[in-house]
Short mmCIF file of C-alpha atoms in Angstrom, two decimals:
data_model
loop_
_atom_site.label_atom_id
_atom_site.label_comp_id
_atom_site.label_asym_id
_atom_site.label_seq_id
_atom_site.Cartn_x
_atom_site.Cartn_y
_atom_site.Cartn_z
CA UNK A 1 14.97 29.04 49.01
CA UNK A 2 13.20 25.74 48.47
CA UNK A 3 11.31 27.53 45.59
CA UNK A 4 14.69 28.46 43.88
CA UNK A 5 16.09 24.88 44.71
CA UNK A 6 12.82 23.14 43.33
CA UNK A 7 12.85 25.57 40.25
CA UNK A 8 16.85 24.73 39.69
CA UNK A 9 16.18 21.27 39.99
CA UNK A 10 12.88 21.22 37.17
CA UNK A 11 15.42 23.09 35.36
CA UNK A 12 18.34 20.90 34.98
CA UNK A 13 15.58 17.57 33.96
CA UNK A 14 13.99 19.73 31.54
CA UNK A 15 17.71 20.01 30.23
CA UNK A 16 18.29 16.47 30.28
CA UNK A 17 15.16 15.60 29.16
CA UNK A 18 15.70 17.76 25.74
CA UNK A 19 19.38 16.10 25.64
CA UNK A 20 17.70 12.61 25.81
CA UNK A 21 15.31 13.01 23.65
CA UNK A 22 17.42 14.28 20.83
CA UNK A 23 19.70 11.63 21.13
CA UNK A 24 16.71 9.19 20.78
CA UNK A 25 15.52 10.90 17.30
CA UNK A 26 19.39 11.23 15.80
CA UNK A 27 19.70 7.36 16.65
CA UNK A 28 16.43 6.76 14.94
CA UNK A 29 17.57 9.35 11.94
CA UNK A 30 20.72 7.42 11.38
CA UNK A 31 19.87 4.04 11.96
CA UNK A 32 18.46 4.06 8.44
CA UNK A 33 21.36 4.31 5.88
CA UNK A 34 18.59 3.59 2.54
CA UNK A 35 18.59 6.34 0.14
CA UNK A 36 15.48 7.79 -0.80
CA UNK A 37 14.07 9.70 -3.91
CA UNK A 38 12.85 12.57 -1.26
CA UNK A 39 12.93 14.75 1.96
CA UNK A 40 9.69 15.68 3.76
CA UNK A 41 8.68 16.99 7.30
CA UNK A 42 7.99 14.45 10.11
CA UNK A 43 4.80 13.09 11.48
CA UNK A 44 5.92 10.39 13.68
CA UNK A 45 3.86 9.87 16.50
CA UNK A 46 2.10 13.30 16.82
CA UNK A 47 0.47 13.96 13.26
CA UNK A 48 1.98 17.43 13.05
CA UNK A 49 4.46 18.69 10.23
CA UNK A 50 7.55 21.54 12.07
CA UNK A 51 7.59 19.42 15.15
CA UNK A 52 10.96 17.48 15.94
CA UNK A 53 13.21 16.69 13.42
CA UNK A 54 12.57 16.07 9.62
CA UNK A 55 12.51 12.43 8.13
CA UNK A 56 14.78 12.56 5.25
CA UNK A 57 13.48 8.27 4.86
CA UNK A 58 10.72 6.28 6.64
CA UNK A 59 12.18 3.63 8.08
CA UNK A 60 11.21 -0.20 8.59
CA UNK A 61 9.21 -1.30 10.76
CA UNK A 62 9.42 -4.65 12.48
CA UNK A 63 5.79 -5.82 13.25
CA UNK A 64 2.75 -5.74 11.29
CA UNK A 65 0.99 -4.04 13.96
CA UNK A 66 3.50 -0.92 13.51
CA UNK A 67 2.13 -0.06 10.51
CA UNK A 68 -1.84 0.40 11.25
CA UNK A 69 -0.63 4.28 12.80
CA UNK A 70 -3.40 5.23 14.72
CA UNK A 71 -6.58 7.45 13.88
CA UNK A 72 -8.32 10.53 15.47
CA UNK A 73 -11.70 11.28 14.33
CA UNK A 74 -11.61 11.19 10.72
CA UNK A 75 -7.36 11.76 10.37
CA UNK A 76 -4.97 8.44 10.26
CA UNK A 77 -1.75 9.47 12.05
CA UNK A 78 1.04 7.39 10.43
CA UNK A 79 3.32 5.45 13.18
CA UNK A 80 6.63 6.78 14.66
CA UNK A 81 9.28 6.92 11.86
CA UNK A 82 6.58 6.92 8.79
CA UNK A 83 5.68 10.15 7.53
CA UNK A 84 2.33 11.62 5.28
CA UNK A 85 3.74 12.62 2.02
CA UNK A 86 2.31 15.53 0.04
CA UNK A 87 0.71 15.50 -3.48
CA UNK A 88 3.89 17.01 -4.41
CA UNK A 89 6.18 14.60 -2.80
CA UNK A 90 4.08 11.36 -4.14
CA UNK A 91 4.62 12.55 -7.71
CA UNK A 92 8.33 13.32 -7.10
CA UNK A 93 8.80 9.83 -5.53
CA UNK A 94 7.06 7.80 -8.59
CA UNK A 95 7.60 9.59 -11.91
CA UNK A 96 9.62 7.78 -14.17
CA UNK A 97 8.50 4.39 -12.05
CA UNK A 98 6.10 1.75 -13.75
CA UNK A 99 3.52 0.86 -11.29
CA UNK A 100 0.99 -2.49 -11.55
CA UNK A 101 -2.49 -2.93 -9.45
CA UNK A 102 -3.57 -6.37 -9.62
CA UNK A 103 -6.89 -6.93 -7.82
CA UNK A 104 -10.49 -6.15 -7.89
CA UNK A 105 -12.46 -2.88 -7.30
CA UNK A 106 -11.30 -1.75 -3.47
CA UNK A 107 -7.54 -1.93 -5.36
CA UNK A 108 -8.62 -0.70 -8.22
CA UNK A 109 -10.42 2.47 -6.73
CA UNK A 110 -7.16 3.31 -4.60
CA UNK A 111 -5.14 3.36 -7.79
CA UNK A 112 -7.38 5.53 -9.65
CA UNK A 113 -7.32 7.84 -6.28
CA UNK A 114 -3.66 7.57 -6.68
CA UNK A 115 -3.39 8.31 -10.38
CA UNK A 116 -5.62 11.54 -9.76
CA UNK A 117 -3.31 13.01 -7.18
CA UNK A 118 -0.06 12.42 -9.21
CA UNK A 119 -2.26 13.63 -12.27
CA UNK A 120 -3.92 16.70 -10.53
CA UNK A 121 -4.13 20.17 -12.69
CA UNK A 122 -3.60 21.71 -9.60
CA UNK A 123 0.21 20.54 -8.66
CA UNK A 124 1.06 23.51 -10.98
CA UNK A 125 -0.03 25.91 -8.51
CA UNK A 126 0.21 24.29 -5.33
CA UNK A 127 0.09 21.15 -3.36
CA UNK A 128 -4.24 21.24 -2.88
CA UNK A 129 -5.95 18.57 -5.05
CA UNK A 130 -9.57 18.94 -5.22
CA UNK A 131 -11.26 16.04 -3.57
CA UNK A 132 -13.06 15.55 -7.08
CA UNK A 133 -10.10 15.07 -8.23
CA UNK A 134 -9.80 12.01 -6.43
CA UNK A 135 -13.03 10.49 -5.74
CA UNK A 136 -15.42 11.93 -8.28
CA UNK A 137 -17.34 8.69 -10.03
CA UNK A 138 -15.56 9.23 -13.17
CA UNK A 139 -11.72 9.29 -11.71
CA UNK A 140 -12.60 6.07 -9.56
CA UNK A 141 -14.80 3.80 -11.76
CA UNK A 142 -12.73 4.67 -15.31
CA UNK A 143 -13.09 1.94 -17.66
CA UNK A 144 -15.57 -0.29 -15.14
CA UNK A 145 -17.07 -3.63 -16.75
CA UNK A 146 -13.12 -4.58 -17.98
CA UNK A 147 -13.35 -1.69 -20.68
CA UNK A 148 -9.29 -1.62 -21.68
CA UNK A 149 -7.14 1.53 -22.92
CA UNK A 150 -4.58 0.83 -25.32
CA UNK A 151 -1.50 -0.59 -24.57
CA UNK A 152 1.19 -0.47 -26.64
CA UNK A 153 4.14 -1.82 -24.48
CA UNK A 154 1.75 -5.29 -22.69
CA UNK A 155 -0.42 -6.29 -25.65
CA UNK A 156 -0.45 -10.02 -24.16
CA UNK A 157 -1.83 -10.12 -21.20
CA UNK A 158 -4.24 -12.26 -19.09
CA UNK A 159 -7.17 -10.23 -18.01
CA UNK A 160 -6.50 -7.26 -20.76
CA UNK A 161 -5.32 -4.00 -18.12
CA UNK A 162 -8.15 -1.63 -18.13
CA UNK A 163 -5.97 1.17 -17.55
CA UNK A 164 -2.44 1.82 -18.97
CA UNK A 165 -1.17 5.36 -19.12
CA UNK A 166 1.94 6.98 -18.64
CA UNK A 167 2.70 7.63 -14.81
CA UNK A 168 2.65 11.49 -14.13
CA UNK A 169 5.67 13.30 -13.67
CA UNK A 170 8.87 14.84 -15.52
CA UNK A 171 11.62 12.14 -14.49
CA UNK A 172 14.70 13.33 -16.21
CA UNK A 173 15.43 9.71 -17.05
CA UNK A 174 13.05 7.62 -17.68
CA UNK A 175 9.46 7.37 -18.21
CA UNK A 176 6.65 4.77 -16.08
CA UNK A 177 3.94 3.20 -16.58
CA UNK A 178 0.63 3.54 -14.82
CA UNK A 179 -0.95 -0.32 -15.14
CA UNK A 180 -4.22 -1.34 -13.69
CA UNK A 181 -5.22 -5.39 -14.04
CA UNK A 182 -8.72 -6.38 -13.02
CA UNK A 183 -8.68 -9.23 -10.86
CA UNK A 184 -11.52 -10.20 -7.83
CA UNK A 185 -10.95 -13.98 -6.97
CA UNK A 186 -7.64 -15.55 -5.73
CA UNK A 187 -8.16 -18.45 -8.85
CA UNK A 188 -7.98 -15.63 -11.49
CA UNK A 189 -5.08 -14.70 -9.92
CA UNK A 190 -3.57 -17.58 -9.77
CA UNK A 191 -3.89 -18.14 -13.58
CA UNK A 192 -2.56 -14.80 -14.03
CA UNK A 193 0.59 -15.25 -12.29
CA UNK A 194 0.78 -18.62 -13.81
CA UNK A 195 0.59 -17.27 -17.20
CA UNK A 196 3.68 -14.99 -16.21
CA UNK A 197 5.74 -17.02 -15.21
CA UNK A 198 5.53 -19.40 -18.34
CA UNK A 199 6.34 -16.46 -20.80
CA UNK A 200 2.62 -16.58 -22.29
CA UNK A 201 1.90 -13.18 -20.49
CA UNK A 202 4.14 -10.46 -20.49
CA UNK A 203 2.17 -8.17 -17.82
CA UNK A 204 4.49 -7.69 -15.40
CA UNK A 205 7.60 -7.38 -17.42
CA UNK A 206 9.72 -3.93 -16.81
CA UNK A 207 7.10 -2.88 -13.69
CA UNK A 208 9.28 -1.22 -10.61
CA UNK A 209 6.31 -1.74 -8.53
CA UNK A 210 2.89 -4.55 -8.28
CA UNK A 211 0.49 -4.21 -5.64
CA UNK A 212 -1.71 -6.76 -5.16
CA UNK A 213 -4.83 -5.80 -3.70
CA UNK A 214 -7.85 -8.19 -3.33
CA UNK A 215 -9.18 -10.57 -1.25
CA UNK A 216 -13.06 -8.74 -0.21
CA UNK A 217 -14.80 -11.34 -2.54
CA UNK A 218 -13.58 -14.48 -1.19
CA UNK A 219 -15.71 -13.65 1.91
CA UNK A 220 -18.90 -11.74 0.29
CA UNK A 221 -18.98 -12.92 -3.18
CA UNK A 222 -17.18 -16.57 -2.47
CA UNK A 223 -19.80 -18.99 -5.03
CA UNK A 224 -17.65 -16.46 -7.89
CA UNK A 225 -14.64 -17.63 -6.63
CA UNK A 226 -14.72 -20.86 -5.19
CA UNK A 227 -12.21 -23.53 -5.86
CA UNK A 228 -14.50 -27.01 -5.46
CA UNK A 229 -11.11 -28.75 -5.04
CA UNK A 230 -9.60 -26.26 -2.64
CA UNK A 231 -9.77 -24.35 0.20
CA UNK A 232 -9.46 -20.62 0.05
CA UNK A 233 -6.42 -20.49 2.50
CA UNK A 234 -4.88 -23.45 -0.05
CA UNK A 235 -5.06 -21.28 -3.05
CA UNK A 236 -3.82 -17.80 -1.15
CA UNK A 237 -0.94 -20.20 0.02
CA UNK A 238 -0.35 -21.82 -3.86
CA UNK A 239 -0.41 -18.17 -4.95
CA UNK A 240 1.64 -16.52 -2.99
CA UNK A 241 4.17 -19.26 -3.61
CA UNK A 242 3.68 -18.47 -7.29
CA UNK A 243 4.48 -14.72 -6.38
CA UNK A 244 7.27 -15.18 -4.95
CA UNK A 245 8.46 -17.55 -7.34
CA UNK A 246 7.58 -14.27 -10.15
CA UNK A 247 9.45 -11.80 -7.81
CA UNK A 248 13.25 -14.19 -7.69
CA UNK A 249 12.56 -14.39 -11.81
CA UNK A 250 12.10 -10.78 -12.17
CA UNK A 251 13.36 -9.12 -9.15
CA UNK A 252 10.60 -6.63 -9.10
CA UNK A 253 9.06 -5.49 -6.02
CA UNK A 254 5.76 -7.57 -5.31
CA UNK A 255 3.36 -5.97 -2.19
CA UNK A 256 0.54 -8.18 -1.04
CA UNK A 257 -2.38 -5.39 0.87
CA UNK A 258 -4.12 -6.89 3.02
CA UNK A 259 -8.07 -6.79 2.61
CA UNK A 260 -10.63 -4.52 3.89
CA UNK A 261 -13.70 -5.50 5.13
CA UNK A 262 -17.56 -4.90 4.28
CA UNK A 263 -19.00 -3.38 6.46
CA UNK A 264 -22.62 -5.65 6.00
CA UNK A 265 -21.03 -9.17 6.48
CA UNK A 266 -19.82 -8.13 10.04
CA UNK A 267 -19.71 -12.43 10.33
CA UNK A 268 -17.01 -12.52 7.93
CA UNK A 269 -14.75 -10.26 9.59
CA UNK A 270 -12.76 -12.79 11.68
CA UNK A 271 -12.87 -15.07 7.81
CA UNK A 272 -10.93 -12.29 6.41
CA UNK A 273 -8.71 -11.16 9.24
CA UNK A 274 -7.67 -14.71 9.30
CA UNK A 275 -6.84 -15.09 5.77
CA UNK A 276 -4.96 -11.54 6.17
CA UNK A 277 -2.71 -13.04 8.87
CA UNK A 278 -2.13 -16.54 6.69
CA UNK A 279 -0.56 -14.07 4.27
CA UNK A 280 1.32 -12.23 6.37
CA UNK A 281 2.83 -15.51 7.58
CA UNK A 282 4.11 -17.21 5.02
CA UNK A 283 5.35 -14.20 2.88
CA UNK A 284 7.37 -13.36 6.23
CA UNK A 285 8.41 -17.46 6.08
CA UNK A 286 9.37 -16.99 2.65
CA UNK A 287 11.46 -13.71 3.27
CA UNK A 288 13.68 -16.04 6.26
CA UNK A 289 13.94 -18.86 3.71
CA UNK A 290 15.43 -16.11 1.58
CA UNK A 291 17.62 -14.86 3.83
CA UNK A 292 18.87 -18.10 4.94
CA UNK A 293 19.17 -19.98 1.82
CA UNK A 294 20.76 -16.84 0.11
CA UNK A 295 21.61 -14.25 2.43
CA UNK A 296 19.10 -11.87 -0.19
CA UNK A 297 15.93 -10.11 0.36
CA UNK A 298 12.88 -11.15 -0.94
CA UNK A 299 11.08 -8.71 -2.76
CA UNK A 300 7.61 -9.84 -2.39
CA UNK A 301 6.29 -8.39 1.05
CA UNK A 302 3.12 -6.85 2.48
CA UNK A 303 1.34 -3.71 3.65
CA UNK A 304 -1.35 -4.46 6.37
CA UNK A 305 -3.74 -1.63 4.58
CA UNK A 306 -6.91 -4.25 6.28
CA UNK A 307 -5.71 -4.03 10.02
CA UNK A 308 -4.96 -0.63 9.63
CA UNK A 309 -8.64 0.46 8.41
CA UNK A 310 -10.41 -2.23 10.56
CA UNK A 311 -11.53 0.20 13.51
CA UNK A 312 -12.98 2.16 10.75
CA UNK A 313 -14.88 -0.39 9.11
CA UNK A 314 -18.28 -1.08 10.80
CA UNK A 315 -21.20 0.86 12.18
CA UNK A 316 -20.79 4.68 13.45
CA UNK A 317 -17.29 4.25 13.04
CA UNK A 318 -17.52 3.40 9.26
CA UNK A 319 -16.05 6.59 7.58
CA UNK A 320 -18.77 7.88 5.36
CA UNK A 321 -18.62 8.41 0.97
CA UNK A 322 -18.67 4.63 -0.62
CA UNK A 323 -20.96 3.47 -2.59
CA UNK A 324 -20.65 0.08 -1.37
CA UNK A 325 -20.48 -1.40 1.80
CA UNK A 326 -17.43 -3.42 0.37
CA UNK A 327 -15.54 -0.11 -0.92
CA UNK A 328 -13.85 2.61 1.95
CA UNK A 329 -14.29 6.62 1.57
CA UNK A 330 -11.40 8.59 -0.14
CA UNK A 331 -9.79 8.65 3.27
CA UNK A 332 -9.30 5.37 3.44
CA UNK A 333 -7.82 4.65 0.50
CA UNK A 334 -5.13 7.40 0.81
CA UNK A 335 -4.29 5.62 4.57
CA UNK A 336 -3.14 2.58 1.94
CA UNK A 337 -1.42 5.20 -0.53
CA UNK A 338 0.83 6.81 2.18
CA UNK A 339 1.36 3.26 3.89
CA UNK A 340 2.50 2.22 0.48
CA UNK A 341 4.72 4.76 -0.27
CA UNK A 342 6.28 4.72 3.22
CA UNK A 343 6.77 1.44 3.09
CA UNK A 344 8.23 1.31 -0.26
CA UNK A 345 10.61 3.99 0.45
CA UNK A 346 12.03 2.44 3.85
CA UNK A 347 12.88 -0.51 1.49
CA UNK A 348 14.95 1.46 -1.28
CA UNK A 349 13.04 0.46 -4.09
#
């Protein structure tokens, strides 16, 4: 009798349990009203595609923390309400979209990653892209030493982009552009965005998307890039006031990615995790200001790729295949492809 009771009784909170717990992912499902390009399976919390319900849209996430997901072993698990896209699914969400990486080689590797799984062969036949497809020497250092491609549509521009190629994909509509601008020190960058906004560079004109990504050489490389006026937090802050000053003009969608870390100037790890947090401050100050002065959203905002990859960084836990103790493995840099594209998508670009 107390068996039956006790079995009743596990019974009825399993029940209740299941009722609960559906509730909790419908509220999550609907609470997100942004149309998105594409429908995929979830990840969530558990890593695991065919568990729970599908995630028609990541949504956004409130802290920076959220984003870093969590890793086991060698596999990043993206946080609750992100998903991992397929090859597929990445080239369905940014054909016919013109795409910008501004930054120096830990950018400019990731993009070249990125461009090789839009661009696989192998998306004909299925969704399994070769991993030299991604991270063979030739798909990630293309055009290294500032070697340009042609470039037809941004013939002024301040550095010359080193790669500019049509962005993969059969978009019934339109047709994108796959840009690549190499930039290592804050200064350069400065100029650069300086340069836009007076009208004598015409780089970032018709992009969807710019990702800045740099920030490494300020800490290992900083005689290059020092400012003997300034302080390196000073020109980060001037520059990211010049961003979004570039994103109001041309309402294009401006992400700042953190930085990464180098795994032999362990000392300069709290140098850059500092100057990833400045960042993150002011560009969420300048989104308020936005949204108080205007009631608008800004459109310059930021992934935290850096705190996300930080336990992975140093020593033993250092995923192996870079050349450099400055540049991350192909793992790595797909963590900041998937956080990009998550993060895009919860906005509605």
């Amino acid at each position: 009798m107390v068996k039956s009771n006790l079995w009743k009784l596990c019974t009825m909170c399993l029940g209740l349990a299941l009722v609960f717990d559906n509730i909790f992912r419908n509220n999550i499902s609907s609470s997100s009203s942004l149309s998105g390009y594409i429908t995929g399976d979830t990840v969530g919390s558990v890593g695991a595609t065919g568990c729970g319900s599908s995630i028609d849209q990541p949504i956004q996430l409130s802290g920076r923390t959220d984003q870093h997901g969590t890793w086991t072993g060698n596999v990043w698990i993206p946080p609750r309400g992100w998903k991992y896209y397929s090859a597929n699914e990445l080239r369905a969400f940014y054909q016919g979209r013109s795409i910008l990486w501004i930054g120096d080689s830990t950018g400019k590797r990731t993009a070249l990653t990125m461009y090789g799984i839009l661009n696989s062969t192998n998306m004909t036949t299925g969704q399994h892209v070769p991993l030299e497809d991604i991270d063979h020497i030739r798909i990630i250092n293309k055009n290294k030493g500032y070697t340009t491609e042609p470039c037809d549509q941004w013939t002024n521009s301040t550095p010359p982009l080193t790669i500019c190629r049509p962005t993969p994909g059969n978009h019934p509509e339109k047709s994108g552009r796959f840009l690549i601008a190499h930039v290592n020190c804050l200064t350069s960058l400065e100029t650069l965005i300086q340069e836009e906004l007076s009208g004598f560079s015409n780089m970032t004109k018709n992009v969807d998307l710019i990702i800045i990504s740099l920030g490494v050489w300020e800490a290992v490389r900083a005689r290059d890039c020092r400012d003997s006026n300034r302080s390196v937090i000073t020109v980060q802050t001037e520059t990211i006031e010049l961003l979004e000053k570039l994103q109001s003009k041309q309402q294009t969608t401006i992400i700042w990615r953190t930085s990464g870390y180098s795994s032999k100037h362990a000392q300069k790890t709290d140098f850059l995790s500092d100057l990833n947090e400045h960042a993150m401050d002011q560009i969420e100050e300048l989104a308020l200001h936005t949204k108080t002065k205007s009631n608008s959203i800004s459109n310059l905002t930021f992934v935290d790729w850096g705190g996300a990859v930080l336990p992975r960084s140093f020593g033993a836990e250092k995923i192996p295949g870079a050349d450099l103790t400055v540049h991350y493995d192909s793992v790595s840099r797909q963590v900041l492809i998937q956080m990009l594209t998550n993060h895009v998508s919860s906005r509605s670009l």
